[in-house]
C-alpha cells in the first residue's frame, strides 16, 4: 500500500514539476524575477537560495509551483524591479511563459517514450500462429509457422508493426515477403477492409485473417469424415503424429507437410464421467491411425478447427433456450458462414440485443433459429460496472502463447518512434476532451485521484515500462487540459494576453475576478464529477 502511495505521489509530483519547470525556465529567459521554485506543497523540508530564487522541497510531493514577482494584480514591487514583474511584461512574453508549462507536459512524453523504447525489449514476433479458414490469408496460401518479413516492401519486425502496416492497405493485392522452412518467398494477399470506430477516431485497416497465437491442435470432427471413420472425435487433442510431438498447429502443419500415407496419431480425449448432476471429463490417451487426406494442416486429418464447435452452454442463457448443446457445430450467422469463433463474437457484439438468425448442426441435423442476446452486468478492471448482452456459448479452443523475441532499438530508432507516437496520443487526447462537450464521450469516463492511484498501482505491477507510459499519457492530458480557455488555467492566460496584444489594454480587473470565480466553479464541478465516478466504480 505504501509503495503504491509513493508511486502515485511520484507520478503527480514529476508531472506537475515538469509543468512548473517550463514556466520557470522561460520566465528566467524573459527576465522575470522568480522568487521561489518548489517541488511539493506545504511546509519546507529542504531548501537553498541561489541568486534571487529560493529552491525547496516541500512536505507534500503531489506537485509543485513557481512564484514570480508581480504575478498578482496590484502587487507592490520596488520601483527598480517593477519592470521585472510578470504582469509588467509585454503580452508576447507572458504568452511564452504561460505556454511553456503545457508545452513541457506535451514534450516530456517524448523523453519518456525514448527510454521506454531504447534498448532490448521482448516483443511479439511476426510469426503467423493461426490462419482463419476461408480468410484472405488462407486464400493466399499463408499457413501457421510462416514469418512475415515485409509488407509491400516495408520491413516489419514485430506483430504490431505488421498490423500497423495494413492501415490504409485493403481490398487490393498486397505483396508479403515471408520466410517458410528457412527460405524467403513472396505471396500476395488481398486484405478485407475493417473500420475501427470510436468516439476518438476512425481507422480503416486491412485484415488478412491471421493471429499471433498458435492454436493447440484440438479437432473438430464432422460426421462421416475420414477423421470420424478413423475413430477421432470432436475435441480430441492431437499430442503426436508418427512419434513427433505437436504442441501447436504451426508444428502440426510442418509435420504433416513432410508425411504421406498412413498417419499414426496419439490423441488425448476427455472421457465423460457422471458425478451426480455434474458431468466431468477425465483425460485418456488413445492411439489411432488414418490415411493422410488432401489438404494442409487439420484438413490432412479429415478434420477442422474445434473453434466452430460449442464446448459449453451457460444454463438459462439465450443459447440454451434456443436448443444449443455441447458439441453442436456453428454454421452461419444471418446466412453468412462463420469463419472463426472470435469473428462470430465480434459480429454478434455489434448487434447488441437485436435478434439474429443462427444456424448450427447437431445430432438432430441442421437448425436455424432467431435468437437475441440477453443483458448481464459485468464488473470491469477498475471497478466500473457495465451491462452487456450475452449469448451464452463458449468454444473449446485453446491457444499457445505467441512467439516472443528480443528487439534491440538503437537510440535514433527509439527517438524516431517516440517522436512519432506522442503526436498521435496528443491528437487522440484532444478528440477525447472535445468529445466531452458534444456528448460523444460520456462524463462517466472521467477519472479522478482514486482512479489515477489504481492505474499507477496496476501499471507498476505490470512493469516500469507500463508505469512510464501511464506517466506519459497523464502528462499529455495535463498539457492539453491546461490549454483550455478556462479561467485559472493557462489557456485563459493565453487568451488574456492575446486580448491585450490586440486591444492594447488588459482585461479589466473586475472581469478577471468574475472569470476566476466562474473558472474555479467549473473546475470544482469537474472534480466532483471525477470523485463521483471514482466512488461509484
XYZ file of C-alpha atoms in Angstrom:
537
model
C 0.000 0.000 0.000
C 2.719 2.490 0.999
C 4.605 1.626 -2.183
C 1.501 2.396 -4.259
C 1.019 5.710 -2.437
C 4.647 6.548 -3.175
C 4.258 5.696 -6.860
C 1.098 7.816 -7.070
C 2.858 10.757 -5.383
C 5.849 10.351 -7.712
C 3.539 10.349 -10.726
C 1.818 13.595 -9.771
C 4.964 15.212 -8.388
C 7.030 14.650 -11.514
C 4.316 15.807 -13.926
C 3.400 18.987 -12.052
C 7.086 19.794 -11.505
C 7.773 19.371 -15.236
C 4.879 21.739 -15.924
C 6.170 24.342 -13.485
C 9.731 23.881 -14.766
C 8.523 25.089 -18.154
C 7.114 28.272 -16.622
C 10.279 28.717 -14.529
C 12.850 28.384 -17.325
C 11.021 30.618 -19.802
C 10.282 33.219 -17.105
C 14.008 33.327 -16.300
C 14.830 33.628 -20.004
C 12.362 36.528 -20.343
C 13.925 38.426 -17.418
C 11.053 37.903 -14.962
C 12.118 37.714 -11.316
C 11.329 34.238 -9.965
C 11.051 34.228 -6.177
C 10.512 30.520 -5.498
C 10.580 27.149 -7.251
C 9.044 24.402 -5.111
C 8.814 20.647 -5.554
C 5.773 19.769 -3.490
C 3.360 21.783 -1.365
C 3.182 22.658 2.306
C 5.973 23.258 4.849
C 9.530 23.347 3.533
C 11.675 20.292 4.258
C 14.860 21.249 2.426
C 15.879 24.328 0.522
C 18.536 26.769 -0.536
C 18.775 30.174 -2.162
C 20.725 30.692 -5.346
C 20.779 34.166 -6.773
C 17.346 35.696 -6.361
C 15.401 32.393 -6.316
C 14.663 30.046 -3.429
C 14.613 26.347 -4.352
C 12.817 23.996 -1.976
C 11.385 20.524 -1.402
C 8.092 20.682 0.489
C 6.270 18.140 2.643
C 3.575 17.010 0.200
C 5.167 15.693 -3.044
C 1.933 15.993 -5.024
C 3.092 18.680 -7.423
C 4.929 21.947 -7.255
C 4.694 25.640 -8.024
C 6.587 28.700 -9.229
C 6.198 32.075 -7.537
C 7.015 35.006 -9.821
C 7.242 38.625 -8.770
C 4.287 40.731 -9.853
C 2.024 37.861 -10.874
C -0.924 39.209 -8.841
C -2.715 42.412 -9.939
C -1.941 45.269 -7.540
C 1.109 43.572 -6.025
C 3.640 46.123 -4.767
C 7.145 45.871 -6.205
C 10.214 48.006 -5.604
C 10.464 50.702 -8.301
C 13.765 49.334 -9.581
C 12.194 45.863 -10.043
C 8.735 46.844 -11.271
C 9.761 46.149 -14.862
C 10.648 42.542 -13.888
C 7.174 41.624 -12.653
C 5.211 39.042 -14.621
C 2.246 41.303 -15.381
C 4.632 44.093 -16.402
C 5.914 42.035 -19.322
C 4.652 42.633 -22.864
C 1.878 40.245 -23.924
C 4.130 38.142 -26.170
C 6.496 37.376 -23.286
C 3.624 36.482 -20.968
C 2.229 34.195 -23.654
C 5.581 32.405 -23.939
C 5.834 31.974 -20.156
C 2.262 30.685 -19.862
C 2.574 28.413 -22.890
C 5.805 26.846 -21.622
C 4.091 24.773 -18.910
C 1.701 22.877 -21.213
C 4.400 22.590 -23.897
C 6.760 20.923 -21.409
C 3.965 18.487 -20.478
C 3.418 17.680 -24.152
C 7.143 17.333 -24.916
C 8.111 15.393 -21.781
C 6.451 12.164 -23.058
C 8.899 12.132 -25.982
C 11.678 11.703 -23.413
C 9.634 9.107 -21.512
C 8.917 7.028 -24.603
C 12.554 7.343 -25.680
C 13.644 5.474 -22.554
C 10.752 3.016 -22.911
C 11.776 2.132 -26.475
C 15.567 2.365 -26.168
C 17.464 -0.877 -25.701
C 16.339 -4.502 -25.686
C 12.650 -5.353 -25.275
C 10.613 -8.509 -25.569
C 8.001 -8.159 -28.322
C 5.613 -10.391 -30.264
C 7.221 -11.593 -33.483
C 5.688 -11.636 -36.972
C 5.382 -15.433 -36.902
C 1.909 -16.479 -38.026
C 0.344 -18.523 -35.252
C -3.011 -19.244 -36.858
C -4.721 -18.701 -40.208
C -8.500 -18.314 -40.121
C -10.394 -20.624 -42.506
C -11.547 -19.020 -45.782
C -9.724 -15.787 -44.871
C -7.634 -13.737 -47.344
C -4.524 -15.232 -45.734
C -5.828 -18.773 -46.262
C -6.702 -17.975 -49.876
C -3.187 -16.583 -50.407
C -1.644 -19.789 -49.055
C -0.285 -18.484 -45.764
C -0.001 -21.109 -43.057
C 0.878 -21.269 -39.362
C 4.623 -21.010 -38.835
C 5.218 -18.553 -41.699
C 7.184 -15.479 -40.690
C 6.242 -12.142 -42.311
C 9.352 -10.078 -43.119
C 7.878 -7.194 -45.135
C 4.514 -5.760 -46.209
C 4.611 -4.288 -49.711
C 8.380 -3.830 -49.310
C 8.057 -2.182 -45.883
C 10.161 -4.103 -43.359
C 8.280 -5.280 -40.252
C 9.943 -6.688 -37.145
C 7.050 -7.030 -34.700
C 3.427 -8.144 -34.888
C 2.333 -4.597 -34.021
C 4.395 -3.158 -36.881
C 2.841 -5.719 -39.217
C -0.669 -4.777 -38.069
C 0.031 -1.046 -38.440
C 1.436 -1.624 -41.931
C -2.072 -2.612 -43.069
C -3.626 0.745 -42.090
C -4.911 2.116 -45.403
C -3.964 -1.094 -47.254
C -7.018 -3.179 -48.136
C -9.152 -4.535 -50.978
C -6.173 -4.809 -53.343
C -3.330 -7.321 -53.718
C -0.570 -6.668 -51.161
C 2.760 -8.487 -51.665
C 4.124 -10.050 -48.477
C 7.689 -11.221 -48.059
C 7.582 -14.315 -45.877
C 10.018 -16.901 -44.595
C 8.988 -20.555 -44.726
C 11.271 -23.505 -43.991
C 14.247 -21.133 -43.954
C 13.543 -19.739 -47.438
C 12.092 -16.371 -48.453
C 9.193 -16.099 -50.874
C 6.562 -13.589 -51.984
C 2.839 -14.189 -51.555
C 0.033 -11.818 -52.483
C -2.850 -11.313 -50.099
C -5.943 -9.154 -50.654
C -6.972 -7.935 -47.180
C -10.566 -7.194 -46.287
C -11.445 -3.681 -45.149
C -12.077 -3.258 -41.433
C -13.354 0.006 -39.947
C -12.447 0.559 -36.288
C -14.599 3.365 -34.919
C -14.579 5.011 -31.515
C -15.637 8.416 -30.175
C -11.993 9.463 -30.603
C -11.139 8.320 -34.129
C -11.957 6.055 -37.051
C -9.274 3.826 -38.550
C -9.576 1.874 -41.797
C -7.201 -1.062 -41.971
C -6.779 -4.245 -43.911
C -7.218 -7.597 -42.183
C -5.915 -10.799 -43.719
C -7.146 -13.260 -41.096
C -4.078 -14.277 -39.116
C -3.395 -14.441 -35.386
C -0.123 -14.257 -33.486
C -1.075 -17.033 -31.063
C -0.969 -20.554 -32.426
C -3.895 -22.832 -31.710
C -3.478 -26.005 -29.722
C -4.389 -28.810 -32.191
C -7.855 -29.654 -30.868
C -10.047 -31.244 -33.511
C -13.489 -30.515 -34.803
C -14.679 -33.734 -36.463
C -17.552 -33.545 -38.989
C -19.865 -36.537 -39.214
C -18.999 -39.040 -41.979
C -15.499 -37.561 -42.370
C -12.308 -39.612 -42.684
C -11.415 -38.487 -39.173
C -14.742 -39.737 -37.791
C -14.363 -43.078 -39.587
C -10.884 -43.449 -38.071
C -12.372 -43.058 -34.589
C -11.462 -39.419 -33.948
C -13.979 -37.279 -32.064
C -14.625 -33.578 -31.702
C -12.397 -32.003 -29.019
C -9.721 -34.714 -29.352
C -6.339 -33.088 -28.757
C -3.533 -34.282 -31.064
C -0.405 -34.976 -28.998
C 1.864 -36.559 -31.624
C 1.955 -37.615 -35.285
C 4.167 -40.553 -36.235
C 6.018 -40.083 -32.964
C 6.659 -36.335 -33.402
C 5.191 -34.157 -30.642
C 2.892 -31.391 -31.948
C 2.438 -28.646 -29.311
C 0.553 -26.330 -31.666
C -0.902 -26.086 -35.159
C 2.219 -24.410 -36.571
C 4.216 -27.556 -35.765
C 1.314 -29.735 -36.943
C 1.424 -28.048 -40.384
C 5.177 -28.626 -40.653
C 4.959 -32.269 -39.555
C 2.068 -33.141 -41.885
C 3.749 -31.410 -44.845
C 6.569 -33.962 -44.547
C 4.350 -37.045 -44.109
C 2.406 -39.247 -46.516
C 0.416 -42.448 -46.381
C -0.725 -43.793 -43.030
C -0.527 -41.451 -40.037
C -0.162 -42.787 -36.511
C -1.858 -40.359 -34.130
C -1.593 -40.026 -30.378
C -4.585 -38.089 -29.074
C -5.992 -37.063 -25.727
C -9.735 -37.340 -25.190
C -11.949 -36.236 -22.343
C -13.878 -39.299 -21.168
C -17.248 -38.235 -19.654
C -17.770 -39.320 -16.048
C -21.010 -38.518 -14.225
C -20.698 -37.192 -10.664
C -24.272 -36.571 -9.558
C -25.679 -33.750 -11.672
C -22.219 -32.806 -12.945
C -20.501 -34.438 -15.919
C -16.708 -34.333 -15.623
C -14.340 -35.253 -18.443
C -11.293 -37.239 -17.424
C -8.407 -37.277 -19.915
C -7.380 -40.524 -21.577
C -4.688 -41.086 -24.225
C -5.538 -43.072 -27.371
C -3.572 -44.218 -30.415
C -5.334 -44.161 -33.781
C -4.309 -44.384 -37.425
C -5.728 -42.971 -40.655
C -4.640 -42.248 -44.200
C -3.440 -38.712 -44.871
C -6.188 -36.691 -46.570
C -5.868 -33.983 -49.254
C -5.120 -30.508 -47.911
C -2.892 -28.949 -45.276
C -2.982 -28.851 -41.502
C -6.130 -30.208 -39.882
C -7.649 -30.875 -43.309
C -4.949 -33.524 -43.850
C -6.522 -35.363 -40.905
C -10.028 -35.028 -42.335
C -10.851 -32.605 -39.516
C -11.292 -28.892 -38.912
C -10.774 -26.406 -36.087
C -12.648 -27.058 -32.861
C -13.443 -23.347 -32.595
C -16.640 -23.896 -34.626
C -17.959 -26.348 -32.020
C -19.820 -25.467 -28.825
C -17.897 -26.626 -25.752
C -20.236 -25.206 -23.105
C -23.663 -23.602 -22.834
C -24.499 -21.285 -19.944
C -27.586 -22.549 -18.058
C -30.576 -20.270 -18.554
C -28.881 -18.337 -21.357
C -30.496 -17.495 -24.720
C -28.297 -20.204 -26.289
C -29.674 -22.919 -24.001
C -33.253 -21.753 -24.515
C -32.730 -21.874 -28.291
C -31.588 -25.500 -28.061
C -27.807 -25.265 -28.499
C -25.951 -28.194 -26.935
C -22.403 -29.355 -26.262
C -20.692 -30.441 -29.486
C -23.015 -28.567 -31.874
C -21.257 -27.081 -34.903
C -21.891 -23.355 -35.552
C -22.578 -22.883 -39.277
C -23.774 -19.383 -40.137
C -24.903 -16.040 -38.754
C -27.731 -14.339 -40.655
C -26.923 -16.567 -43.615
C -23.205 -15.719 -43.674
C -20.744 -18.561 -42.933
C -18.993 -18.376 -39.551
C -15.254 -18.346 -40.299
C -13.924 -18.107 -36.742
C -15.370 -18.052 -33.248
C -13.637 -14.748 -32.485
C -15.155 -13.108 -35.568
C -18.533 -14.594 -34.620
C -18.282 -12.959 -31.180
C -17.351 -9.610 -32.727
C -20.265 -9.802 -35.160
C -22.917 -10.585 -32.554
C -21.400 -7.944 -30.262
C -22.181 -5.346 -32.919
C -25.809 -6.474 -32.966
C -26.412 -5.654 -29.301
C -29.747 -7.176 -28.269
C -31.146 -7.330 -31.805
C -32.390 -10.770 -32.930
C -30.267 -12.641 -35.459
C -30.526 -15.889 -37.353
C -28.143 -18.568 -36.086
C -27.661 -21.854 -37.909
C -25.957 -24.832 -36.292
C -25.579 -28.537 -36.923
C -26.158 -31.055 -34.144
C -27.233 -34.629 -33.513
C -30.694 -33.865 -34.919
C -29.390 -32.238 -38.084
C -29.165 -28.600 -39.083
C -31.338 -25.951 -37.408
C -31.835 -22.201 -37.877
C -33.302 -20.174 -35.018
C -33.930 -16.471 -34.465
C -32.144 -15.611 -31.235
C -31.229 -12.462 -29.282
C -28.636 -11.954 -26.596
C -29.732 -11.115 -23.038
C -28.118 -8.410 -20.856
C -25.940 -9.194 -17.824
C -23.860 -6.968 -15.535
C -20.062 -7.171 -15.827
C -17.527 -5.582 -13.446
C -14.525 -4.205 -15.339
C -10.867 -3.811 -14.298
C -11.096 -0.511 -12.409
C -14.458 -1.274 -10.842
C -16.791 0.124 -13.490
C -19.985 -1.904 -13.792
C -21.243 -2.234 -17.340
C -24.282 -4.047 -18.660
C -23.744 -6.089 -21.778
C -25.776 -8.722 -23.610
C -24.509 -12.319 -23.886
C -25.405 -15.368 -25.965
C -24.089 -17.953 -23.519
C -21.867 -20.247 -25.624
C -18.147 -20.938 -25.454
C -15.739 -22.593 -27.836
C -13.205 -25.129 -26.564
C -10.324 -23.606 -28.438
C -7.001 -23.046 -26.697
C -4.046 -21.036 -27.919
C -0.384 -21.381 -27.101
C 1.456 -18.120 -26.320
C 2.560 -16.034 -29.278
C 6.251 -16.196 -30.102
C 8.246 -13.536 -28.252
C 11.586 -12.192 -29.467
C 14.161 -9.678 -28.253
C 14.137 -6.419 -30.219
C 17.049 -4.046 -29.663
C 16.372 -0.435 -30.696
C 19.263 1.981 -31.201
C 18.930 5.460 -29.703
C 17.971 7.081 -33.022
C 15.281 4.432 -33.659
C 13.892 4.940 -30.146
C 13.820 8.719 -30.648
C 12.076 8.352 -34.016
C 9.404 6.063 -32.560
C 8.782 8.289 -29.543
C 8.532 11.401 -31.739
C 6.012 9.551 -33.902
C 3.773 8.128 -31.174
C 3.437 11.259 -28.992
C 1.656 13.433 -31.630
C -0.758 10.541 -32.204
C -1.606 10.372 -28.485
C -1.966 14.178 -28.326
C -4.420 14.044 -31.235
C -6.427 11.278 -29.549
C -6.467 13.208 -26.257
C -7.735 16.382 -27.947
C -10.523 14.406 -29.633
C -11.450 12.700 -26.361
C -11.689 16.008 -24.479
C -13.666 17.566 -27.334
C -15.993 14.565 -27.137
C -16.933 15.536 -23.578
C -18.505 18.713 -24.959
C -20.534 17.067 -27.746
C -21.555 14.013 -25.655
C -19.713 11.542 -27.899
C -17.557 10.709 -24.850
C -19.601 10.126 -21.655
C -18.851 12.062 -18.458
C -18.649 8.701 -16.696
C -15.285 8.161 -18.413
C -13.686 10.971 -16.384
C -11.470 9.686 -13.605
C -10.114 11.401 -10.511
C -7.340 10.783 -7.980
C -8.705 7.391 -6.921
C -8.669 6.076 -10.479
C -5.200 7.552 -11.040
C -3.997 5.813 -7.880
C -5.440 2.499 -9.090
C -3.887 2.931 -12.528
C -0.490 3.808 -11.026
C -0.608 0.722 -8.804
C -1.757 -1.537 -11.637
C 0.807 -0.242 -14.144
C 3.666 -0.662 -11.669
C 2.651 -4.309 -11.183
C 2.916 -4.837 -14.939
C 6.385 -3.250 -15.049
C 8.176 0.078 -15.258
C 7.501 0.402 -18.984
C 3.748 0.439 -18.283
C 4.186 2.887 -15.402
C 6.212 5.258 -17.590
C 3.654 5.027 -20.399
C 0.919 5.923 -17.904
C 3.011 8.909 -16.819
C 3.341 9.958 -20.468
C -0.417 9.678 -21.066
C -1.298 11.733 -17.970
C 1.357 14.319 -18.868
C -0.291 14.772 -22.272
C -3.715 15.063 -20.623
C -2.343 17.672 -18.226
C -0.835 19.646 -21.094
C -3.969 19.595 -23.243
C -6.353 20.405 -20.370
C -4.210 23.368 -19.298
C -4.556 24.843 -22.783
C -8.350 25.043 -22.451
C -9.504 28.700 -22.264
C -10.976 28.210 -18.791
C -10.210 30.877 -16.171
C -7.461 29.800 -13.732
C -5.933 27.502 -16.375
C -3.026 28.518 -18.609
C -5.292 28.639 -21.645
C -7.221 31.592 -20.207
C -3.988 33.484 -19.509
C -3.045 32.942 -23.155
C -6.403 34.366 -24.241
C -5.982 37.323 -21.861
C -2.511 38.101 -23.212
C -3.795 37.773 -26.767
C -6.688 40.122 -25.952
C -4.265 42.677 -24.575
C -1.992 42.480 -27.612
C -4.962 43.157 -29.919
C -6.931 45.698 -27.837
C -3.813 47.416 -26.419
C -5.221 47.257 -22.911
C -5.576 44.467 -20.337
C -8.826 42.758 -19.455
C -10.461 44.803 -16.650
C -9.649 43.582 -13.140
C -13.339 43.107 -12.321
C -13.821 40.920 -15.405
C -10.796 38.845 -14.365
C -12.188 38.399 -10.859
C -15.581 37.227 -12.115
C -13.917 34.952 -14.682
C -11.744 33.397 -11.974
C -14.803 32.640 -9.847
C -16.541 31.045 -12.843
C -13.410 29.072 -13.737
C -12.994 27.858 -10.172
C -16.633 26.754 -10.087
C -16.162 24.843 -13.353
C -13.067 23.057 -12.041
C -14.774 22.211 -8.748
C -17.745 20.785 -10.678
C -15.368 18.746 -12.826
C -13.588 17.390 -9.754
C -16.927 16.483 -8.157
C -17.853 14.514 -11.290
C -14.462 12.769 -11.181
C -14.819 11.919 -7.481
C -18.378 10.691 -8.045
C -17.190 8.429 -10.873
C -14.318 7.124 -8.730
C -16.624 6.318 -5.818
C -19.313 4.652 -7.951
C -16.634 2.489 -9.555
